[in-house]
Short mmCIF file of C-alpha atoms in Angstrom, two decimals:
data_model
loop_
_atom_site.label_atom_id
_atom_site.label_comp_id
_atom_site.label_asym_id
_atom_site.label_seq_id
_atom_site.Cartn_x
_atom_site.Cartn_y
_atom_site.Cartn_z
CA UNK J 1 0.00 0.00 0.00
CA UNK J 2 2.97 2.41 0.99
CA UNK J 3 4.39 1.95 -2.50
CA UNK J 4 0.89 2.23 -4.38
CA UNK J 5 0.93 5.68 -2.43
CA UNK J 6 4.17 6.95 -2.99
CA UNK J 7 4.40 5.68 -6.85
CA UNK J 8 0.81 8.01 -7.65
CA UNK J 9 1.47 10.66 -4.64
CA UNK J 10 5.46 11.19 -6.79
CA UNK J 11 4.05 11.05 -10.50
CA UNK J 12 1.15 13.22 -9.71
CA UNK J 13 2.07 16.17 -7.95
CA UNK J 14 5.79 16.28 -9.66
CA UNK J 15 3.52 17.35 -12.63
CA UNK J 16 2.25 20.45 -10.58
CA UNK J 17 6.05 21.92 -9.90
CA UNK J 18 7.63 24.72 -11.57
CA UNK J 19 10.59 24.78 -9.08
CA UNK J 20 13.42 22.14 -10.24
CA UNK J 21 14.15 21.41 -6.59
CA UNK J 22 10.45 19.84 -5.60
CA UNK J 23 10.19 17.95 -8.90
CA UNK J 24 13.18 16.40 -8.07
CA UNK J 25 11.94 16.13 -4.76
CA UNK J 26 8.77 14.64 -5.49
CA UNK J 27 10.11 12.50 -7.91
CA UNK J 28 12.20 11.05 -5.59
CA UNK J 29 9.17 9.76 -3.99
CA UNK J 30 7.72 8.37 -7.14
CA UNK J 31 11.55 6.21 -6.99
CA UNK J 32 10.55 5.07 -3.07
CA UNK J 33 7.92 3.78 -4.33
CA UNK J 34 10.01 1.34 -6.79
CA UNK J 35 12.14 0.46 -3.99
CA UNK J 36 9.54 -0.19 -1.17
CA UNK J 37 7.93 -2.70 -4.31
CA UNK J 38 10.91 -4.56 -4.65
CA UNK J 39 10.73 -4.80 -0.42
CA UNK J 40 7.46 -6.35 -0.56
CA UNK J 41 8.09 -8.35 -2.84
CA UNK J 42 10.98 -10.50 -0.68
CA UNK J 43 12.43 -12.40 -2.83
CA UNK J 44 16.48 -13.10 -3.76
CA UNK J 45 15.84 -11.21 -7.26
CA UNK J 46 13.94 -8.16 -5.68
CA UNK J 47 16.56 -7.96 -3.05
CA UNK J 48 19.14 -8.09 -5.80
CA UNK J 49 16.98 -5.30 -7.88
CA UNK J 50 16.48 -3.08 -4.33
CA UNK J 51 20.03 -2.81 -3.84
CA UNK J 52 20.97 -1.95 -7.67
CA UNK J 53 17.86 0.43 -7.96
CA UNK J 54 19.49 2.39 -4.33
CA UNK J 55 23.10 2.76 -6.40
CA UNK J 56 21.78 3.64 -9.86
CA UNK J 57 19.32 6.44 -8.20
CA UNK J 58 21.81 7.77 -5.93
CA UNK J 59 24.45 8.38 -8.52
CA UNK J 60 22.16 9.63 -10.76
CA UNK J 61 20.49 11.90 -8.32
CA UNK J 62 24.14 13.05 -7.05
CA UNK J 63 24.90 13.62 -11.33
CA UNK J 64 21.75 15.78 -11.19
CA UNK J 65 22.73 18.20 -8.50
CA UNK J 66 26.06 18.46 -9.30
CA UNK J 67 24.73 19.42 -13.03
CA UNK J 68 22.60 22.15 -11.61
CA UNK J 69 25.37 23.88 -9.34
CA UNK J 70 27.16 23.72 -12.95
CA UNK J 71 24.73 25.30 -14.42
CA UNK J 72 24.44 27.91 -11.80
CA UNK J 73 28.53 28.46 -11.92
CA UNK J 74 28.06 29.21 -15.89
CA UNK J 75 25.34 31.56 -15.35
CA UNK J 76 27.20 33.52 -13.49
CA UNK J 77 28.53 35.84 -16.64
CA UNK J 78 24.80 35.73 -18.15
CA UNK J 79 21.79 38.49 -16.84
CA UNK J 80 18.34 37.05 -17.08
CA UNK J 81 16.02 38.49 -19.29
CA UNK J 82 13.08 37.98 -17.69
CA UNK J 83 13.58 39.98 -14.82
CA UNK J 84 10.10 39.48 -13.05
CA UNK J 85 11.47 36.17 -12.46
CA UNK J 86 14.38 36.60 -11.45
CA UNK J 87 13.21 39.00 -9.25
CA UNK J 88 10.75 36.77 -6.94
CA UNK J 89 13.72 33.92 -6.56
CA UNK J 90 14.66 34.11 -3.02
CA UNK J 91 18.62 33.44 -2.13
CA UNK J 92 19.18 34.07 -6.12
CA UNK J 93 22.80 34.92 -5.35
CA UNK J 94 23.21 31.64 -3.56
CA UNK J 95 20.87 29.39 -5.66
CA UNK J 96 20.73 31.34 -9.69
CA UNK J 97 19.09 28.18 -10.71
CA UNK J 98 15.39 27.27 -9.11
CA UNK J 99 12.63 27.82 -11.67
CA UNK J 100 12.16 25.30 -14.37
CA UNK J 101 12.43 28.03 -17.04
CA UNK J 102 15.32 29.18 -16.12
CA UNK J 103 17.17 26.33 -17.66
CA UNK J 104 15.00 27.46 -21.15
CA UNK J 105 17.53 27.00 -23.76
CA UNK J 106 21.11 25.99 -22.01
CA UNK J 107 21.78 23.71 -24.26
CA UNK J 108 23.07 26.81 -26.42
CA UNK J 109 25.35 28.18 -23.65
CA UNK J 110 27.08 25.08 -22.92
CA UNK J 111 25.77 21.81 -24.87
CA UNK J 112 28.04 19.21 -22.87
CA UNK J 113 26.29 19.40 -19.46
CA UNK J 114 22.59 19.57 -21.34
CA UNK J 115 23.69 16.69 -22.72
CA UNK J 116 24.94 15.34 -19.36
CA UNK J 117 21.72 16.27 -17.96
CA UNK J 118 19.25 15.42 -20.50
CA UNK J 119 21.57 11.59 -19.75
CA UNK J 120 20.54 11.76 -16.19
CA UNK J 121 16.90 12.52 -16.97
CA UNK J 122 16.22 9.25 -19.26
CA UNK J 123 17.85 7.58 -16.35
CA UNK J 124 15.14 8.61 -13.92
CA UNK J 125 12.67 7.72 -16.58
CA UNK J 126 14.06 4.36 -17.23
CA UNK J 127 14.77 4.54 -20.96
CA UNK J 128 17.12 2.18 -22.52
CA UNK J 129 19.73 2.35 -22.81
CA UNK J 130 20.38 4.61 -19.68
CA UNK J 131 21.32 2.18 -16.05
CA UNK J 132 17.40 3.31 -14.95
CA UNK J 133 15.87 1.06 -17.47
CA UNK J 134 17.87 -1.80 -16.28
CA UNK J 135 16.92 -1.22 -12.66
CA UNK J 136 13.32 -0.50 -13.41
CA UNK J 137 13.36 -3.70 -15.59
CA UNK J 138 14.77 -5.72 -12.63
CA UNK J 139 12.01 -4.86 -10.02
CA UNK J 140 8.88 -4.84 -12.73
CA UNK J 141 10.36 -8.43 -13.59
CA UNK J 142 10.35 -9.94 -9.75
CA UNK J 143 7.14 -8.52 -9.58
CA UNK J 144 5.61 -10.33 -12.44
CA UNK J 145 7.49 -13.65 -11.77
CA UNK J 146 6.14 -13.36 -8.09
CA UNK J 147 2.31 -12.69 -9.21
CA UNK J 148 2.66 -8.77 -8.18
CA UNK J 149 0.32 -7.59 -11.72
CA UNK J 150 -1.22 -5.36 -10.70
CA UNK J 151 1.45 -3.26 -8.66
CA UNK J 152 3.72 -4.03 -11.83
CA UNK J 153 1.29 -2.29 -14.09
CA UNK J 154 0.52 1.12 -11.52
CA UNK J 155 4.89 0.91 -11.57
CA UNK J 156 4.47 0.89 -15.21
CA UNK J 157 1.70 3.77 -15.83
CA UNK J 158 3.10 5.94 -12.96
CA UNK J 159 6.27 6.00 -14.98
CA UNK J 160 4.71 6.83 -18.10
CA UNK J 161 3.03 10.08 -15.59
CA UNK J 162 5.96 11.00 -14.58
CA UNK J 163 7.42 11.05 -17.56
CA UNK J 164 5.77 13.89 -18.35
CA UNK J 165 7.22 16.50 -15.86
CA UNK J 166 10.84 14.60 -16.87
CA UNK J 167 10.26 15.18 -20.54
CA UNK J 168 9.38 18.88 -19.74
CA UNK J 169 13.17 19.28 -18.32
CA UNK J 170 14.16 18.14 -21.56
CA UNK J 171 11.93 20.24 -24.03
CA UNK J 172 13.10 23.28 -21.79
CA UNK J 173 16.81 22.59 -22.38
CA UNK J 174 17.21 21.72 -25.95
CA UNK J 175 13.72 23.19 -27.73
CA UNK J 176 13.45 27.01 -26.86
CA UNK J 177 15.93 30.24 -26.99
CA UNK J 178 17.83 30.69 -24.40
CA UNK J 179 16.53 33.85 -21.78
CA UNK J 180 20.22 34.88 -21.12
CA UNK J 181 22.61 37.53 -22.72
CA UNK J 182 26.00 38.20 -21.80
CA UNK J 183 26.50 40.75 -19.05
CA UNK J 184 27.45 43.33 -21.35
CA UNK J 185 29.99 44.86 -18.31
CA UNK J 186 32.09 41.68 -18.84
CA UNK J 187 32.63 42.93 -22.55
CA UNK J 188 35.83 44.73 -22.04
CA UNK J 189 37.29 43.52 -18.69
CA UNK J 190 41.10 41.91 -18.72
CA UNK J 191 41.68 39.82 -15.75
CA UNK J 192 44.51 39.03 -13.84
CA UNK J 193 45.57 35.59 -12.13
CA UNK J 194 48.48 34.69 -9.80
CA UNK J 195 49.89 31.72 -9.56
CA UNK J 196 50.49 30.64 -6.26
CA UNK J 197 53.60 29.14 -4.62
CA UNK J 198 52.76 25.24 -2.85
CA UNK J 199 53.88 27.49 0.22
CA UNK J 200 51.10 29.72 0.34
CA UNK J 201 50.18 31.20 3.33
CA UNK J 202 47.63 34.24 3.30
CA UNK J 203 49.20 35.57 5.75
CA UNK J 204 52.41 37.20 4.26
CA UNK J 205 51.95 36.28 0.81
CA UNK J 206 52.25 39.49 -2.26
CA UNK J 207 50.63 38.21 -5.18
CA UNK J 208 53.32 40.51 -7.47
CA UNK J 209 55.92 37.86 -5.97
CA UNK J 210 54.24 35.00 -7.23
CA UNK J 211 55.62 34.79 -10.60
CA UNK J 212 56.98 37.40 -13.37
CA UNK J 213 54.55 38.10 -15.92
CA UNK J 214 50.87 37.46 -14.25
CA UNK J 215 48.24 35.52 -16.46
CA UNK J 216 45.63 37.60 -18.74
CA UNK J 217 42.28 36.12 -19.72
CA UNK J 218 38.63 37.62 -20.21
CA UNK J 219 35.40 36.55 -18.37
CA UNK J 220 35.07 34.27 -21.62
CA UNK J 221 38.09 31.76 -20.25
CA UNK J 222 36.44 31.19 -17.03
CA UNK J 223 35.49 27.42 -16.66
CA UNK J 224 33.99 24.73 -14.40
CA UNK J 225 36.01 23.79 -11.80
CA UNK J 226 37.98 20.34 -13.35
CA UNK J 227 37.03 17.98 -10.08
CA UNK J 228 33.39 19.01 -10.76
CA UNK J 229 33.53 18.50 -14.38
CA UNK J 230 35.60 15.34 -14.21
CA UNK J 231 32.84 13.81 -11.93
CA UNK J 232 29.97 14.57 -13.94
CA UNK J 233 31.93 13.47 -16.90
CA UNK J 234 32.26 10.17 -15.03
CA UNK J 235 29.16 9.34 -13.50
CA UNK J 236 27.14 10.36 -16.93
CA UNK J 237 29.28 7.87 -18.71
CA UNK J 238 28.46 5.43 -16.11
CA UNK J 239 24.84 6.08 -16.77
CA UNK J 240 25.30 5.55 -20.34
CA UNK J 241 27.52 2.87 -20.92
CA UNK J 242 26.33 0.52 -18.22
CA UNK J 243 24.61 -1.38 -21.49
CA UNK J 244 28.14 -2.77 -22.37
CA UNK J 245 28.39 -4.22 -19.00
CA UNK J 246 24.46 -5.47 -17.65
CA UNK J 247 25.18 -7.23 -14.74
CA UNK J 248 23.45 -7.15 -11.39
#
């Protein structure tokens, strides 16, 4: 009964959110309610599928966030066009990306983590040939081989539901102009880096010590930090690739 509630209570009201937080919120309770069905179930393959379905969600869950904080990074050298909205966000200097329309059209300001995201979405959906459809398929098939029809078919139809609000993400990324412009204050800025001794202390350091000729770059040079892009790099190719190696 506790999965019946959280499969329709997830799907349903995920297709009510605008903020990208709840859906993913809400959609995580739509996921419970795969993994309390593979509990009920109690068998050796559902316990094998519970486990596998915990892994595959987390990781893809941790992709998702880390993508976002990305995407709020890049932003930072963009101003928002519709300023209503941007207006009403509260904390929008510590969180730039909460609405759902706010990710309108990324995938022309930096295609590599839409595509990393729009990865991590067909996970949560379960399309093949992303790890989700193998851990969906897992608990769908202990519940048919252990007479659980009808919770395998609300599984089923919930996912379809919830598709919907997951498909939205997607049609927002790649399908409409973006609603950002370049700062136009950026336009003719040099900047200046340092680069640091493996000595550094704050304390007594002078940064016109550090080396001879300092580094020049424009706004346009700043990247990702290479840990965070490394890891999303990673787990998305997890995600993806996982076909080449289906094992439980």
């Amino acid at each position: 009964m506790s999965s019946l509630l959280s499969l329709f209570i997830g799907s349903v009201l995920g297709l009510t959110q605008f903020r990208i937080k709840r859906l993913f919120a809400y959609s995580t309770i739509s996921h419970v309610g795969f993994i309390l069905l593979a509990l009920s179930i109690n068998s050796v393959e559902s316990i094998q599928s519970f486990i596998f379905y915990i892994l595959q969600y987390s990781i893809a869950n941790l992709n998702a966030f880390m993508i976002l904080v990305s995407i709020g990074f890049s932003l930072y050298l963009y101003v928002y066009e519709d300023k209503e909205d941007k207006e009403s966000l509260i904390d929008k200097n510590n969180s730039p990306v909460q609405l759902i329309s706010q990710i309108k059209g990324y995938f022309y300001i930096n295609p590599f983590i839409a595509i990393s995201l729009a990865i991590t979405i067909f996970s949560f959906i379960g399309i093949p040939p992303v790890i989700g459809f193998f851990a969906k398929q897992m608990i769908l098939s202990a519940a048919l081989d252990n007479g659980y029809v009808f919770m395998a078919l609300v599984a089923i139809i919930t996912s379809v539901i919830g598709a919907g609000y997951y498909l939205n993400l997607i049609k927002q990324l790649f399908f409409y102009k973006e609603n950002y412009k370049k700062n136009p204050s950026i336009n003719n800025i040099d900047l200046i880096g340092h680069i640091l001794p493996h000595n550094y202390n704050s304390e007594n350091i002078n940064p016109s010590t550090t080396q001879e000729k300092p580094i020049m770059f424009k706004p346009e040079n700043i990247t990702i930090n290479s840990a965070l892009s490394g890891a999303i790099s990673v787990i998305t190719s997890l995600l993806i690739l996982f076909i080449f190696i289906p094992e439980e």
